mmCIF file with all atom_site columns, C-alpha atoms in Angstrom:
data_model
loop_
_atom_site.group_PDB
_atom_site.id
_atom_site.type_symbol
_atom_site.label_atom_id
_atom_site.label_alt_id
_atom_site.label_comp_id
_atom_site.label_asym_id
_atom_site.label_entity_id
_atom_site.label_seq_id
_atom_site.pdbx_PDB_ins_code
_atom_site.Cartn_x
_atom_site.Cartn_y
_atom_site.Cartn_z
_atom_site.occupancy
_atom_site.B_iso_or_equiv
_atom_site.pdbx_formal_charge
_atom_site.auth_seq_id
_atom_site.auth_comp_id
_atom_site.auth_asym_id
_atom_site.auth_atom_id
_atom_site.pdbx_PDB_model_num
ATOM 1  C CA . UNK A 1 1  ? -3.355  -6.530 -13.731 1.00 0.00 ? 12  UNK A CA 1
ATOM 2  C CA . UNK A 1 2  ? -6.438  -4.816 -12.414 1.00 0.00 ? 13  UNK A CA 1
ATOM 3  C CA . UNK A 1 3  ? -7.995  -3.529 -9.249  1.00 0.00 ? 14  UNK A CA 1
ATOM 4  C CA . UNK A 1 4  ? -11.136 -5.165 -7.902  1.00 0.00 ? 15  UNK A CA 1
ATOM 5  C CA . UNK A 1 5  ? -14.137 -3.583 -6.202  1.00 0.00 ? 16  UNK A CA 1
ATOM 6  C CA . UNK A 1 6  ? -15.693 -5.835 -3.565  1.00 0.00 ? 17  UNK A CA 1
ATOM 7  C CA . UNK A 1 7  ? -19.049 -6.127 -1.775  1.00 0.00 ? 18  UNK A CA 1
ATOM 8  C CA . UNK A 1 8  ? -18.317 -3.383 0.771   1.00 0.00 ? 19  UNK A CA 1
ATOM 9  C CA . UNK A 1 9  ? -18.718 -0.862 -2.084  1.00 0.00 ? 20  UNK A CA 1
ATOM 10 C CA . UNK A 1 10 ? -21.766 1.324  -1.435  1.00 0.00 ? 21  UNK A CA 1
ATOM 11 C CA . UNK A 1 11 ? -22.290 2.473  -5.048  1.00 0.00 ? 22  UNK A CA 1
ATOM 12 C CA . UNK A 1 12 ? -21.509 6.108  -4.243  1.00 0.00 ? 23  UNK A CA 1
ATOM 13 C CA . UNK A 1 13 ? -20.386 6.805  -7.835  1.00 0.00 ? 24  UNK A CA 1
ATOM 14 C CA . UNK A 1 14 ? -17.153 8.527  -6.687  1.00 0.00 ? 25  UNK A CA 1
ATOM 15 C CA . UNK A 1 15 ? -14.735 6.199  -8.482  1.00 0.00 ? 26  UNK A CA 1
ATOM 16 C CA . UNK A 1 16 ? -16.363 5.748  -11.875 1.00 0.00 ? 27  UNK A CA 1
ATOM 17 C CA . UNK A 1 17 ? -15.777 9.262  -13.288 1.00 0.00 ? 28  UNK A CA 1
ATOM 18 C CA . UNK A 1 18 ? -12.131 9.468  -12.139 1.00 0.00 ? 29  UNK A CA 1
ATOM 19 C CA . UNK A 1 19 ? -10.996 6.219  -13.783 1.00 0.00 ? 30  UNK A CA 1
ATOM 20 C CA . UNK A 1 20 ? -8.643  7.261  -16.613 1.00 0.00 ? 31  UNK A CA 1
ATOM 21 C CA . UNK A 1 21 ? -9.145  3.982  -18.479 1.00 0.00 ? 32  UNK A CA 1
ATOM 22 C CA . UNK A 1 22 ? -12.956 3.981  -18.087 1.00 0.00 ? 33  UNK A CA 1
ATOM 23 C CA . UNK A 1 23 ? -12.722 0.479  -16.584 1.00 0.00 ? 34  UNK A CA 1
ATOM 24 C CA . UNK A 1 24 ? -15.189 1.005  -13.729 1.00 0.00 ? 35  UNK A CA 1
ATOM 25 C CA . UNK A 1 25 ? -18.866 0.471  -14.392 1.00 0.00 ? 36  UNK A CA 1
ATOM 26 C CA . UNK A 1 26 ? -22.101 0.402  -12.433 1.00 0.00 ? 37  UNK A CA 1
ATOM 27 C CA . UNK A 1 27 ? -23.363 -3.071 -11.594 1.00 0.00 ? 38  UNK A CA 1
ATOM 28 C CA . UNK A 1 28 ? -25.471 -4.752 -8.933  1.00 0.00 ? 39  UNK A CA 1
ATOM 29 C CA . UNK A 1 29 ? -24.934 -5.204 -6.071  1.00 0.00 ? 40  UNK A CA 1
ATOM 30 C CA . UNK A 1 30 ? -21.833 -2.968 -6.430  1.00 0.00 ? 41  UNK A CA 1
ATOM 31 C CA . UNK A 1 31 ? -19.595 -1.328 -9.014  1.00 0.00 ? 42  UNK A CA 1
ATOM 32 C CA . UNK A 1 32 ? -17.189 -3.572 -10.904 1.00 0.00 ? 43  UNK A CA 1
ATOM 33 C CA . UNK A 1 33 ? -13.926 -3.203 -12.835 1.00 0.00 ? 44  UNK A CA 1
ATOM 34 C CA . UNK A 1 34 ? -13.386 -4.413 -16.378 1.00 0.00 ? 45  UNK A CA 1
ATOM 35 C CA . UNK A 1 35 ? -10.026 -6.139 -15.899 1.00 0.00 ? 46  UNK A CA 1
ATOM 36 C CA . UNK A 1 36 ? -9.231  -5.881 -19.617 1.00 0.00 ? 47  UNK A CA 1
ATOM 37 C CA . UNK A 1 37 ? -9.450  -2.077 -19.455 1.00 0.00 ? 48  UNK A CA 1
ATOM 38 C CA . UNK A 1 38 ? -7.921  -1.419 -16.007 1.00 0.00 ? 49  UNK A CA 1
ATOM 39 C CA . UNK A 1 39 ? -4.312  -0.202 -16.158 1.00 0.00 ? 50  UNK A CA 1
ATOM 40 C CA . UNK A 1 40 ? -4.046  0.396  -12.380 1.00 0.00 ? 51  UNK A CA 1
ATOM 41 C CA . UNK A 1 41 ? -3.415  4.017  -13.467 1.00 0.00 ? 52  UNK A CA 1
ATOM 42 C CA . UNK A 1 42 ? 0.104   3.002  -14.464 1.00 0.00 ? 53  UNK A CA 1
ATOM 43 C CA . UNK A 1 43 ? 1.666   5.724  -16.584 1.00 0.00 ? 54  UNK A CA 1
ATOM 44 C CA . UNK A 1 44 ? -1.192  8.125  -15.861 1.00 0.00 ? 55  UNK A CA 1
ATOM 45 C CA . UNK A 1 45 ? -1.087  8.701  -12.091 1.00 0.00 ? 56  UNK A CA 1
ATOM 46 C CA . UNK A 1 46 ? 1.212   7.758  -9.199  1.00 0.00 ? 57  UNK A CA 1
ATOM 47 C CA . UNK A 1 47 ? -1.750  6.403  -7.179  1.00 0.00 ? 58  UNK A CA 1
ATOM 48 C CA . UNK A 1 48 ? -4.922  4.485  -8.002  1.00 0.00 ? 59  UNK A CA 1
ATOM 49 C CA . UNK A 1 49 ? -7.471  7.184  -8.811  1.00 0.00 ? 60  UNK A CA 1
ATOM 50 C CA . UNK A 1 50 ? -10.448 5.043  -7.799  1.00 0.00 ? 61  UNK A CA 1
ATOM 51 C CA . UNK A 1 51 ? -8.984  4.321  -4.368  1.00 0.00 ? 62  UNK A CA 1
ATOM 52 C CA . UNK A 1 52 ? -7.830  7.915  -3.887  1.00 0.00 ? 63  UNK A CA 1
ATOM 53 C CA . UNK A 1 53 ? -11.457 9.061  -3.887  1.00 0.00 ? 64  UNK A CA 1
ATOM 54 C CA . UNK A 1 54 ? -13.202 5.998  -2.430  1.00 0.00 ? 65  UNK A CA 1
ATOM 55 C CA . UNK A 1 55 ? -14.712 6.775  0.991   1.00 0.00 ? 66  UNK A CA 1
ATOM 56 C CA . UNK A 1 56 ? -14.996 3.096  2.021   1.00 0.00 ? 67  UNK A CA 1
ATOM 57 C CA . UNK A 1 57 ? -12.005 1.424  3.616   1.00 0.00 ? 68  UNK A CA 1
ATOM 58 C CA . UNK A 1 58 ? -11.156 -1.923 2.038   1.00 0.00 ? 69  UNK A CA 1
ATOM 59 C CA . UNK A 1 59 ? -13.630 -1.657 -0.849  1.00 0.00 ? 70  UNK A CA 1
ATOM 60 C CA . UNK A 1 60 ? -10.951 -1.648 -3.561  1.00 0.00 ? 71  UNK A CA 1
ATOM 61 C CA . UNK A 1 61 ? -8.274  -4.325 -3.789  1.00 0.00 ? 72  UNK A CA 1
ATOM 62 C CA . UNK A 1 62 ? -5.051  -4.260 -5.775  1.00 0.00 ? 73  UNK A CA 1
ATOM 63 C CA . UNK A 1 63 ? -4.075  -7.034 -8.190  1.00 0.00 ? 74  UNK A CA 1
ATOM 64 C CA . UNK A 1 64 ? -2.662  -9.045 -5.267  1.00 0.00 ? 75  UNK A CA 1
ATOM 65 C CA . UNK A 1 65 ? -5.994  -8.902 -3.426  1.00 0.00 ? 76  UNK A CA 1
ATOM 66 C CA . UNK A 1 66 ? -4.790  -6.440 -0.784  1.00 0.00 ? 77  UNK A CA 1
ATOM 67 C CA . UNK A 1 67 ? -6.965  -3.506 0.293   1.00 0.00 ? 78  UNK A CA 1
ATOM 68 C CA . UNK A 1 68 ? -5.623  -0.283 -1.189  1.00 0.00 ? 79  UNK A CA 1
ATOM 69 C CA . UNK A 1 69 ? -7.236  1.670  1.668   1.00 0.00 ? 80  UNK A CA 1
ATOM 70 C CA . UNK A 1 70 ? -7.047  -0.868 4.496   1.00 0.00 ? 81  UNK A CA 1
ATOM 71 C CA . UNK A 1 71 ? -9.163  -0.549 7.649   1.00 0.00 ? 82  UNK A CA 1
ATOM 72 C CA . UNK A 1 72 ? -8.088  2.486  9.656   1.00 0.00 ? 83  UNK A CA 1
ATOM 73 C CA . UNK A 1 73 ? -6.303  4.189  6.759   1.00 0.00 ? 84  UNK A CA 1
ATOM 74 C CA . UNK A 1 74 ? -9.032  6.726  6.032   1.00 0.00 ? 85  UNK A CA 1
ATOM 75 C CA . UNK A 1 75 ? -10.490 7.262  9.482   1.00 0.00 ? 86  UNK A CA 1
ATOM 76 C CA . UNK A 1 76 ? -7.269  7.012  11.451  1.00 0.00 ? 87  UNK A CA 1
ATOM 77 C CA . UNK A 1 77 ? -9.091  4.700  13.853  1.00 0.00 ? 88  UNK A CA 1
ATOM 78 C CA . UNK A 1 78 ? -7.213  1.437  14.470  1.00 0.00 ? 89  UNK A CA 1
ATOM 79 C CA . UNK A 1 79 ? -9.392  -1.564 13.496  1.00 0.00 ? 90  UNK A CA 1
ATOM 80 C CA . UNK A 1 80 ? -9.405  -2.946 17.048  1.00 0.00 ? 91  UNK A CA 1
ATOM 81 C CA . UNK A 1 81 ? -10.690 0.388  18.436  1.00 0.00 ? 92  UNK A CA 1
ATOM 82 C CA . UNK A 1 82 ? -13.398 0.489  15.766  1.00 0.00 ? 93  UNK A CA 1
ATOM 83 C CA . UNK A 1 83 ? -14.449 -3.056 16.714  1.00 0.00 ? 94  UNK A CA 1
ATOM 84 C CA . UNK A 1 84 ? -14.655 -2.016 20.380  1.00 0.00 ? 95  UNK A CA 1
ATOM 85 C CA . UNK A 1 85 ? -16.761 1.032  19.525  1.00 0.00 ? 96  UNK A CA 1
ATOM 86 C CA . UNK A 1 86 ? -19.119 -0.971 17.333  1.00 0.00 ? 97  UNK A CA 1
ATOM 87 C CA . UNK A 1 87 ? -19.525 -3.637 20.036  1.00 0.00 ? 98  UNK A CA 1
ATOM 88 C CA . UNK A 1 88 ? -20.324 -0.890 22.539  1.00 0.00 ? 99  UNK A CA 1
ATOM 89 C CA . UNK A 1 89 ? -22.973 0.569  20.230  1.00 0.00 ? 100 UNK A CA 1
ATOM 90 C CA . UNK A 1 90 ? -24.576 -2.822 19.677  1.00 0.00 ? 101 UNK A CA 1
ATOM 91 C CA . UNK A 1 91 ? -24.755 -3.526 23.393  1.00 0.00 ? 102 UNK A CA 1
ATOM 92 C CA . UNK A 1 92 ? -26.998 -0.513 24.019  1.00 0.00 ? 103 UNK A CA 1
#
């Protein structure tokens, strides 16, 4: 089992140093996770350390492919309100 970093990652370097199993590494176009090293922090921490520090909603998925920090979880803005705001910005 391993987490996965997807294309919404902005390469901010926040997750790499906090990974207790040293499974996260810099790659292009975004950071990646060595699935053979990733322990999902099991036995080390009660929460995924990479996701606990990641500033991008939805950038890290659990082993089931679900966003650990789903849209709205970090900002507190419901996804539909964010979509409305972004549409408003684009219309100007």
